[in-house]
Short mmCIF file of C-alpha atoms in Angstrom, two decimals:
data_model
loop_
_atom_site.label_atom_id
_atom_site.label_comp_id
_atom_site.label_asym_id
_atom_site.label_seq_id
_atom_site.Cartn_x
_atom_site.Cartn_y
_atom_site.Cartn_z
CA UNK A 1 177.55 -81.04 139.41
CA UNK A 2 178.49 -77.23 140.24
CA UNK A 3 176.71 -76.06 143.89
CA UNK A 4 176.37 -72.92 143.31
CA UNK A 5 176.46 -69.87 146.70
CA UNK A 6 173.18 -69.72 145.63
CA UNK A 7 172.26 -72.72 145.82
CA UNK A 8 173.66 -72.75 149.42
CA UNK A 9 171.98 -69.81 150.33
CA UNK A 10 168.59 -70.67 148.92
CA UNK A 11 168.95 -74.01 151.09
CA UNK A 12 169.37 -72.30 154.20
CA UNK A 13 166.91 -69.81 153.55
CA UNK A 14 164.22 -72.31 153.54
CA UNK A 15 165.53 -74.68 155.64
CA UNK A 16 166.04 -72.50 158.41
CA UNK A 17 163.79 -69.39 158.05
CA UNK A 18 160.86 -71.25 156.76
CA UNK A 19 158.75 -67.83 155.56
CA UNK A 20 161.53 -66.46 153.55
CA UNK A 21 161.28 -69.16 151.52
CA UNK A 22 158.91 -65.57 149.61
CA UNK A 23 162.31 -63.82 148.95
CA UNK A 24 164.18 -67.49 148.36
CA UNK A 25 162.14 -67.77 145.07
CA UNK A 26 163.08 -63.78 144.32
CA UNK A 27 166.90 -65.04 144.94
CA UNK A 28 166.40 -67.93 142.76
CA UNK A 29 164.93 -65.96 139.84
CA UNK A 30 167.48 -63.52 140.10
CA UNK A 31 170.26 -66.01 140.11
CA UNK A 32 169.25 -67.29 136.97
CA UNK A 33 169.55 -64.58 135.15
CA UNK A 34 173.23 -64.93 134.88
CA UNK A 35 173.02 -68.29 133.36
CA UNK A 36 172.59 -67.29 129.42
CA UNK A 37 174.25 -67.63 125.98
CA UNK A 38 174.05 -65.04 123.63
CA UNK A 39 172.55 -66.43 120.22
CA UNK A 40 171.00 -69.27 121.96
CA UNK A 41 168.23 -69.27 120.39
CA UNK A 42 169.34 -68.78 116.92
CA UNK A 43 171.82 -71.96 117.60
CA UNK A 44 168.61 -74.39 118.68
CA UNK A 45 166.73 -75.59 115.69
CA UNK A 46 163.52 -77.13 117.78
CA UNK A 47 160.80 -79.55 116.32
CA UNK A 48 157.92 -79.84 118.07
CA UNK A 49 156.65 -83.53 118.64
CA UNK A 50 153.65 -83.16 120.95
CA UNK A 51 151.96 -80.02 121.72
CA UNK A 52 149.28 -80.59 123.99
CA UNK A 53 146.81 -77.60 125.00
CA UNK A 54 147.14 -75.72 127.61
CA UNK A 55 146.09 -71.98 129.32
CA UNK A 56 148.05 -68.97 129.15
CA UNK A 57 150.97 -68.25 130.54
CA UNK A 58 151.13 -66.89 134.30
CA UNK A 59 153.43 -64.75 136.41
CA UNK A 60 153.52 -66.23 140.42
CA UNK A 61 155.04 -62.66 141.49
CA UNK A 62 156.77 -62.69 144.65
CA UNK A 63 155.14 -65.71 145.62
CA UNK A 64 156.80 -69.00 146.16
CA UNK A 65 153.72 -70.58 145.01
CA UNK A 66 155.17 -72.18 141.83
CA UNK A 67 153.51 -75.56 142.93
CA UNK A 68 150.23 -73.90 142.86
CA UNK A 69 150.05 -72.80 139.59
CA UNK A 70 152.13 -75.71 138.18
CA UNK A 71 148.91 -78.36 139.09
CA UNK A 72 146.34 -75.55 138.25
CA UNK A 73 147.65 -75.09 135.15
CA UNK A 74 147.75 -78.80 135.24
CA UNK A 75 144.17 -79.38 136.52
CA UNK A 76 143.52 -76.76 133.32
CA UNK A 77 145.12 -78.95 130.48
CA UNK A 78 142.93 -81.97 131.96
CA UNK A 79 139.59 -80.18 131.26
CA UNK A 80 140.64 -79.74 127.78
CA UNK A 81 141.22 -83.17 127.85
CA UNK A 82 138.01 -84.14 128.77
CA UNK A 83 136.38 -81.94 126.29
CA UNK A 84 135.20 -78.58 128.90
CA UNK A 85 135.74 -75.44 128.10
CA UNK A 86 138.74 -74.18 129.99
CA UNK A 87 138.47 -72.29 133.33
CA UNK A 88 141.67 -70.33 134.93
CA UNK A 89 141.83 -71.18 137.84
CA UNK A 90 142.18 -69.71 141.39
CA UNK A 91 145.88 -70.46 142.18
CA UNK A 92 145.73 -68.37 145.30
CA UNK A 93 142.88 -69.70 146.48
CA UNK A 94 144.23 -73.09 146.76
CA UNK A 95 147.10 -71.76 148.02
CA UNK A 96 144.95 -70.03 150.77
CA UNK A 97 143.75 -72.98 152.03
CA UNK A 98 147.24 -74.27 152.51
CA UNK A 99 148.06 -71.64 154.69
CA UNK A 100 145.15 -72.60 156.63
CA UNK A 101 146.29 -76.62 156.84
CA UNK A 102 149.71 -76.10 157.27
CA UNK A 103 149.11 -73.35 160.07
CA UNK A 104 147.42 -76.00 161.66
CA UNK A 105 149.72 -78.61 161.26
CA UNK A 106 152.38 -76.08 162.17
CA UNK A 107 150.69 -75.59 165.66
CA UNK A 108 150.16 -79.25 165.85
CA UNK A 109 153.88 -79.97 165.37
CA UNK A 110 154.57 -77.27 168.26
CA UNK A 111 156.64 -75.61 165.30
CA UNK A 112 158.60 -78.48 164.68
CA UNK A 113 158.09 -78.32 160.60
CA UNK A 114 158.12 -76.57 158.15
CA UNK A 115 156.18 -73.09 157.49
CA UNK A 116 156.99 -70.90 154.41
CA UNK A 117 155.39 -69.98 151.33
CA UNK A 118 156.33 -73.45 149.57
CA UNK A 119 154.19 -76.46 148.68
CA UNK A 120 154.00 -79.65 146.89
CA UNK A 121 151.98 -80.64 143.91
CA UNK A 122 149.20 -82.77 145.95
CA UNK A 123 148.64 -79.93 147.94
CA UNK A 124 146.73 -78.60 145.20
CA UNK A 125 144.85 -81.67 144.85
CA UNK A 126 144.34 -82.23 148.11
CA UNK A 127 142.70 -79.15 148.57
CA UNK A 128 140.73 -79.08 145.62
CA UNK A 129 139.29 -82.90 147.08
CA UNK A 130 138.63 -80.61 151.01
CA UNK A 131 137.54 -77.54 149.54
CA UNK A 132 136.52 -77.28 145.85
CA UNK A 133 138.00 -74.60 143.61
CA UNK A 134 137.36 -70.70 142.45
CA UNK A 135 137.79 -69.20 138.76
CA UNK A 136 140.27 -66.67 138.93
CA UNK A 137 138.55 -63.98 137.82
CA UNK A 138 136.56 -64.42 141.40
CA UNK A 139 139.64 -64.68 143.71
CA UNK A 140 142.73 -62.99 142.55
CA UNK A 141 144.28 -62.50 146.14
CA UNK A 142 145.18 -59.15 145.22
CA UNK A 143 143.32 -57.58 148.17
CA UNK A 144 145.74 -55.33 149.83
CA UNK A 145 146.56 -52.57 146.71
CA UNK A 146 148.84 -54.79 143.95
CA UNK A 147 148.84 -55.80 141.05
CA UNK A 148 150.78 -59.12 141.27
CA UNK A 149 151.38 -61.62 144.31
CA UNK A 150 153.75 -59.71 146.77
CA UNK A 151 153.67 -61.87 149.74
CA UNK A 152 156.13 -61.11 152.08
CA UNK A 153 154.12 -58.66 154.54
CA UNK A 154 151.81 -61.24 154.69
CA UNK A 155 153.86 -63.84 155.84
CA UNK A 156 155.89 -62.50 158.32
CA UNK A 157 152.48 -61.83 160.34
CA UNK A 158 151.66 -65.33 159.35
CA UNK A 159 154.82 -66.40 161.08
CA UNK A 160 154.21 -63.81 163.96
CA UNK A 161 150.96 -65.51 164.89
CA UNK A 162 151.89 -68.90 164.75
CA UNK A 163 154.92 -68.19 166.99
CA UNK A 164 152.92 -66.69 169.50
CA UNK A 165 150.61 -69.68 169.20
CA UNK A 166 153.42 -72.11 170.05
CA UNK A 167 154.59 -70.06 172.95
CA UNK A 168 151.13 -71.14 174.74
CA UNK A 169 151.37 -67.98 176.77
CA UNK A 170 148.61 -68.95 178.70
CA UNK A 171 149.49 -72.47 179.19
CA UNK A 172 146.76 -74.02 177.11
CA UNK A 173 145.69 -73.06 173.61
CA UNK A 174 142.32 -71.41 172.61
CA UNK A 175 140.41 -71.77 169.52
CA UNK A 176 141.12 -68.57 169.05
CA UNK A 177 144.48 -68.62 167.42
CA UNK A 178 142.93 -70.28 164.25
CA UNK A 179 140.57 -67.23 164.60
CA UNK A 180 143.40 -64.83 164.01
CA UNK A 181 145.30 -66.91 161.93
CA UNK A 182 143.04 -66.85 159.13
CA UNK A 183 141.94 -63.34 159.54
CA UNK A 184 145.83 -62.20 158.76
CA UNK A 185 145.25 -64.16 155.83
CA UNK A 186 141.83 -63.12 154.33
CA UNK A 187 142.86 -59.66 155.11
CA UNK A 188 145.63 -59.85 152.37
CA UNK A 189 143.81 -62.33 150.10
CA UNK A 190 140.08 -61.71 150.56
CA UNK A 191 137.38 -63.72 152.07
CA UNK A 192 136.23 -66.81 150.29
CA UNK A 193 132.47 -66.09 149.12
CA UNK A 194 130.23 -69.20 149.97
CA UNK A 195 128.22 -68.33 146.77
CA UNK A 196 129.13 -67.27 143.56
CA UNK A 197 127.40 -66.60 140.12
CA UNK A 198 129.80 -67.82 137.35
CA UNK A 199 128.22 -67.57 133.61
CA UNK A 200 124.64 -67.41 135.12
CA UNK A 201 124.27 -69.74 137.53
CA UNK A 202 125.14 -69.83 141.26
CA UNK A 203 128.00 -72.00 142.62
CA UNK A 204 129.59 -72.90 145.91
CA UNK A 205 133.46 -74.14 145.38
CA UNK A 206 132.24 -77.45 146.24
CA UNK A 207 129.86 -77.54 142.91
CA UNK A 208 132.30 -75.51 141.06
CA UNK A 209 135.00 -77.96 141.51
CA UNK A 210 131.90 -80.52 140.83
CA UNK A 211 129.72 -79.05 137.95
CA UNK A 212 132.39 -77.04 136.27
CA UNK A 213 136.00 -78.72 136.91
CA UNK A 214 134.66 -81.69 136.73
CA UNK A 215 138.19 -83.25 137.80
CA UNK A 216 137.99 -86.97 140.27
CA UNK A 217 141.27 -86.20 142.98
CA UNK A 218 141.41 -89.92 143.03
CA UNK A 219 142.76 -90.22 139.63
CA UNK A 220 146.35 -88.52 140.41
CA UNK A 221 149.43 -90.23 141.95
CA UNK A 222 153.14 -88.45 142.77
CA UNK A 223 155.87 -90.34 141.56
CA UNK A 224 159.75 -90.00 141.96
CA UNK A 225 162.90 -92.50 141.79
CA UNK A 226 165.09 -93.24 145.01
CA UNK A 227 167.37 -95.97 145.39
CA UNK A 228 166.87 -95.75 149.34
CA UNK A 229 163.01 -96.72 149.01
CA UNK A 230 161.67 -99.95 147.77
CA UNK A 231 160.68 -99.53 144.06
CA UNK A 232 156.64 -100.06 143.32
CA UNK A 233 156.15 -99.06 146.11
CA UNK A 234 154.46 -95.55 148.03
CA UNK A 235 157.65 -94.03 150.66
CA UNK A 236 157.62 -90.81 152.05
CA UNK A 237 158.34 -87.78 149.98
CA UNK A 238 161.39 -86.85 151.76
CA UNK A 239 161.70 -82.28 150.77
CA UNK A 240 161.08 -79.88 153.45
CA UNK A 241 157.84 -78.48 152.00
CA UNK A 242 156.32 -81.69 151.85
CA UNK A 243 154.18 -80.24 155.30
CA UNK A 244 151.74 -83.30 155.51
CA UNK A 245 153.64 -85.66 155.17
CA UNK A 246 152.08 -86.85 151.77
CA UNK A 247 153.29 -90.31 150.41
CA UNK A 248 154.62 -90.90 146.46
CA UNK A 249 155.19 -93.61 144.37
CA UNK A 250 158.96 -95.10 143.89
CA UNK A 251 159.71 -96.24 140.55
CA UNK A 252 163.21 -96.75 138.87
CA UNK A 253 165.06 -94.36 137.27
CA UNK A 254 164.35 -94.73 133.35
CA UNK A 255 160.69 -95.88 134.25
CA UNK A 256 160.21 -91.87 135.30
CA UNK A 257 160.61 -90.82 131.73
CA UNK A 258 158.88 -93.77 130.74
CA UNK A 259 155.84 -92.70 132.07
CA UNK A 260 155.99 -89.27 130.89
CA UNK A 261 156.23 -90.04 127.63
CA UNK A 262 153.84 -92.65 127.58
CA UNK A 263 151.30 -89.56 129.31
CA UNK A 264 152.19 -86.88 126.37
CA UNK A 265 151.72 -89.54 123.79
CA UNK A 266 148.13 -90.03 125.32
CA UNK A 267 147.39 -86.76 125.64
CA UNK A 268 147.89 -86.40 129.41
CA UNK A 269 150.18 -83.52 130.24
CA UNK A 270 152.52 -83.51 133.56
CA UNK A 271 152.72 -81.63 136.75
CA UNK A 272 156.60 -81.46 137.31
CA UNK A 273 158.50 -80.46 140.76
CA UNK A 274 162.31 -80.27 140.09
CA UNK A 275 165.72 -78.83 141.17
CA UNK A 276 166.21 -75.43 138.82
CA UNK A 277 169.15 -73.88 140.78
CA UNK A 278 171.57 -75.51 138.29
CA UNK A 279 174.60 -72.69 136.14
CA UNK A 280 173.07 -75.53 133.43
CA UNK A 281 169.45 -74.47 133.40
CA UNK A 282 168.79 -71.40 131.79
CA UNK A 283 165.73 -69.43 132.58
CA UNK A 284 166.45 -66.53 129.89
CA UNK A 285 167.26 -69.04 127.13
CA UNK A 286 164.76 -71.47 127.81
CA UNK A 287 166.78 -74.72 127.84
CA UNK A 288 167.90 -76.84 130.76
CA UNK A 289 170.22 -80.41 130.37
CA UNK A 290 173.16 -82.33 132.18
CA UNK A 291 176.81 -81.05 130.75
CA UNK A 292 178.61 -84.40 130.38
CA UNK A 293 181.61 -81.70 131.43
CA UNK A 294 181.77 -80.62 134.86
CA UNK A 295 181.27 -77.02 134.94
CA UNK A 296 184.23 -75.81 137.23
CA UNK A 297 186.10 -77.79 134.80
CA UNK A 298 185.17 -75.84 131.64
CA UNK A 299 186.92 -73.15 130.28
CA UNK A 300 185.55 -69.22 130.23
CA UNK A 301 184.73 -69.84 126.23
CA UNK A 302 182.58 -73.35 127.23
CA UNK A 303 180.42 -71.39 129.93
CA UNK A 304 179.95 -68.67 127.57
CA UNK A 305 178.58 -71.12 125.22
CA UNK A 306 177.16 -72.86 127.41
CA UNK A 307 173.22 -73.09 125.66
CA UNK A 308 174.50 -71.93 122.06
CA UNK A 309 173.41 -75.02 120.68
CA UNK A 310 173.03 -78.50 121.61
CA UNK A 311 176.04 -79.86 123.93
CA UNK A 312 176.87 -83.78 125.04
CA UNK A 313 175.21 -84.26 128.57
CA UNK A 314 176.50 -86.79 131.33
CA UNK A 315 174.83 -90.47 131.72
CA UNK A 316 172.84 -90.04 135.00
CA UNK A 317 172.45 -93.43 136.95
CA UNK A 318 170.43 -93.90 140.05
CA UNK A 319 173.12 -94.03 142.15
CA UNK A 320 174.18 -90.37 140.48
CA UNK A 321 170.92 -89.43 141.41
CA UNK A 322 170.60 -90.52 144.77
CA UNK A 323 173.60 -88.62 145.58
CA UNK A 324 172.85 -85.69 144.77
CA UNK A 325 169.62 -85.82 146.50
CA UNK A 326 171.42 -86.89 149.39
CA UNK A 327 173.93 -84.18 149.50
CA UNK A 328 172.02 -81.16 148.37
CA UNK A 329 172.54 -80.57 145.40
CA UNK A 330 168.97 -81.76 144.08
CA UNK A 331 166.83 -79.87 146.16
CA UNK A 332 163.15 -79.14 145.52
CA UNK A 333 162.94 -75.58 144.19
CA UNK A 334 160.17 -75.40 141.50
CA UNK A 335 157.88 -76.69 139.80
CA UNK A 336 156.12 -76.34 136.24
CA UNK A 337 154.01 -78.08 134.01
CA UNK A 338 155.41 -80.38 130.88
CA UNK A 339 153.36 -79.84 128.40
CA UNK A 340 154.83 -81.61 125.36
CA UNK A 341 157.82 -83.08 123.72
CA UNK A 342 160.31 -81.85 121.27
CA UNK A 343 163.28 -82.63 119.53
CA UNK A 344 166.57 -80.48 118.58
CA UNK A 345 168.33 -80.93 115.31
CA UNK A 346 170.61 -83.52 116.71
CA UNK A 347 167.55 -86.00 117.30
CA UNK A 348 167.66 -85.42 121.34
CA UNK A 349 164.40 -85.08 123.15
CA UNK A 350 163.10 -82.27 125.38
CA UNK A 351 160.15 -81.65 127.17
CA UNK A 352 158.18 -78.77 126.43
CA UNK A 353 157.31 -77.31 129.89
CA UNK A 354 155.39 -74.33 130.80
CA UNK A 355 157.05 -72.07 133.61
CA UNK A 356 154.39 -69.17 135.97
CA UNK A 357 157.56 -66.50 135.67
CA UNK A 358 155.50 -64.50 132.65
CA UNK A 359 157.06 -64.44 129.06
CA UNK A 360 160.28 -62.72 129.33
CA UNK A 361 162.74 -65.47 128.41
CA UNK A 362 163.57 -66.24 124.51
CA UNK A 363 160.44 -68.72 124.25
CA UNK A 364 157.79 -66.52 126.12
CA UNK A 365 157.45 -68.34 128.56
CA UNK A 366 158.41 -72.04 127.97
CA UNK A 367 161.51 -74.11 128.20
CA UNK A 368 162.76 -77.00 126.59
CA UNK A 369 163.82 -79.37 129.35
CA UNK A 370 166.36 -82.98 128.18
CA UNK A 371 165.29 -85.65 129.51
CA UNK A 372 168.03 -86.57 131.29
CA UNK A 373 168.14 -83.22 133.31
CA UNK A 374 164.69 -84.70 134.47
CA UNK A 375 165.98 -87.54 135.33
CA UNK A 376 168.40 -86.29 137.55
CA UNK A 377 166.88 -83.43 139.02
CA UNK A 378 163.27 -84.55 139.11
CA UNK A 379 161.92 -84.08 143.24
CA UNK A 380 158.22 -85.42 142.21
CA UNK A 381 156.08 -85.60 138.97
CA UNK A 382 152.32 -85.98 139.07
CA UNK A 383 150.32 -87.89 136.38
CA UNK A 384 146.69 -89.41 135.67
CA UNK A 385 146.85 -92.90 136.74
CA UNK A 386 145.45 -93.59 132.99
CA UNK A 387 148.36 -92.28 131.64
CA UNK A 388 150.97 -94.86 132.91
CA UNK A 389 152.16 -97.59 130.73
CA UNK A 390 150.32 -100.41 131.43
CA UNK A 391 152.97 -102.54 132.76
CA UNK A 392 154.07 -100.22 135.51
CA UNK A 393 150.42 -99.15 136.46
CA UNK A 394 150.63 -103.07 137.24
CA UNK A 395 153.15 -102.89 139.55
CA UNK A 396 152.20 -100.14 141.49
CA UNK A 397 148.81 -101.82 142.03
CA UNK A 398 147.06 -98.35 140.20
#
């Protein structure tokens, strides 16, 4: 596949810089505005399959916490599920608390990991299981005079205590630091109230998470395909912003879309993490695949119709995949929430997945994914245990 300068850049960016990964994300967005077909959406005759419910869509900002309102919107479409009335909830506010945790493992590490705006989709969870949730409405994060996330003051005096932390500049750390630390980040994002009234009654996040969300953490796994990890088997998820170190479950390559479908068809809905910095996903168009052509191989009239219409896509293997994990050109950008399945007028199947960029593309909002782009740019999915074939729940031991 085509690695893009942007791609490069956005790579080093959060590799090396760690906070920018803020104005990475802006890059990324911006990049992807190039990648477009007129008439694409006039050429794609779409049928939807499975439409599973979910909340409206969101707009992250300048933010790069996609992961946290991929799994809240998630966390969302699994109280429908279970038959409660739909809260929105507070993405900031469990991203907020992974400031906190990875500040500490940050200090911890003596600065040897990575910082940065990024996350992973357990962090959400793992949060929610440490320290409950907010609605929205309660904690926006908009404290300091916006009107959408704009987080890159913020983070560069995240950065600027945490560095002086590490320093040790009086030769053994104080309690303090965490002190300041969080201060620099309730001044931007508010203080979390240890009471609220929601509808009537009074909650803490504890028995809002409890009473309201009514979600068990212990009912969702991570799962991605390596061929450099056993397979049924939990190895380390190996991306930069994967800050705690969190372990996933390996399965084989088709087995990942396997299990997806096998969630839709069951009404379970999928928190995604994936590569997007690809010329062959299209943010404006709303449809992402796998040209079976290599792009710096196609002529100026094949880019330019690049998403009119459907288009043969290349057989991805594991060892296909594995490579391009290995050599950076998967790398784990973004994530979003599948949130059905649908079919073009060829027969192929997409995924219907919601994105948190607002509704400006040709589908407000949503993209239509092929399966095999998931299968070779997939980073991590997350699922309800109960909505894994049977078989493969088996051997996983879930």
């Amino acid at each position: 596949m085509y690695k893009s300068p942007i791609k490069s850049l956005f790579i080093a960016s959060t590799f090396l810089l760690g906070i920018n990964s803020i104005s990475a994300q802006d890059g990324l967005v911006n990049s992807l505005k190039i990648n477009a077909s007129e008439k694409s959406k006039e050429s794609f005759k779409f049928t939807e399959i499975i439409d599973l419910a979910n909340t409206s869509i969101k707009n992250q900002g300048s933010s790069g916490t996609c992961w946290s309102y991929c799994t809240n919107s998630y966390l969302e479409s699994e109280m429908i599920r279970l038959g409660k009335q739909p809260v929105e909830l507070s993405q900031i506010y469990s991203a907020r608390n992974v400031y906190i945790e990875k500040g500490k493992n940050y200090v911890r590490m003596h600065g040897a990991v990575t910082l940065g705006d990024g996350g992973a989709l357990h962090d959400v969870i793992n949060m929610y299981a440490k320290y409950g949730a907010l609605p929205q409405e309660l904690y926006t994060g908009l404290n300091y005079g916006t009107s959408k996330n704009k987080f890159a003051e913020m983070g560069a005096l995240m950065e600027g205590v945490l560095a002086a932390t590490v320093k040790n500049p009086n030769g053994e750390l104080t309690p303090n630091w965490e002190k300041a630390y969080t201060a620099v980040i309730d001044s931007y994002l508010g203080q979390v109230p240890e009471s609220f009234n929601y509808k009537g009654k009074n909650y803490t996040p504890h028995t809002f998470a409890k009473e309201v969300v009514g979600i068990n953490p212990a009912d969702y796994i991570e799962i991605s395909s390596f061929t450099d990890s056993p397979y049924y088997a939990k190895s380390m998820l190996m991306v930069p912003d994967n800050w705690s170190f969190d372990l996933i479950y390996n399965v084989q390559l088709n087995d990942m879309t396997n299990i997806i479908d096998n969630a839709l068809k069951n009404g379970f809905t999928v928190a995604w993490a994936s590569d997007v910095s690809e010329k062959s996903f299209s943010w404006k168009n709303g449809v992402a695949y796998v040209p079976a052509k290599n792009i710096d191989d196609m002529t100026a009239a094949e880019k330019e119709n690049m998403f009119n219409g459907p288009k043969p896509e290349l057989e991805i293997t594991p060892e296909l995949r594995q490579k391009a994990f290995d050599n950076y050109q998967t790398t784990d950008d973004h994530a979003m929430h599948i949130v059905g399945l649908a079919k073009d007028q060829t027969g192929k199947e997409y995924y219907v997945v919601k994105n948190s960029w607002g509704t400006t593309n040709d589908y407000k909002g949503y993209l239509y994914v092929s399966k095999n782009y998931v299968k070779y740019k997939t980073t991590a999915f997350m699922v309800n245990k109960a909505g894994i074939p049977a078989d493969i729940a088996k051997k996983l031991g879930v």
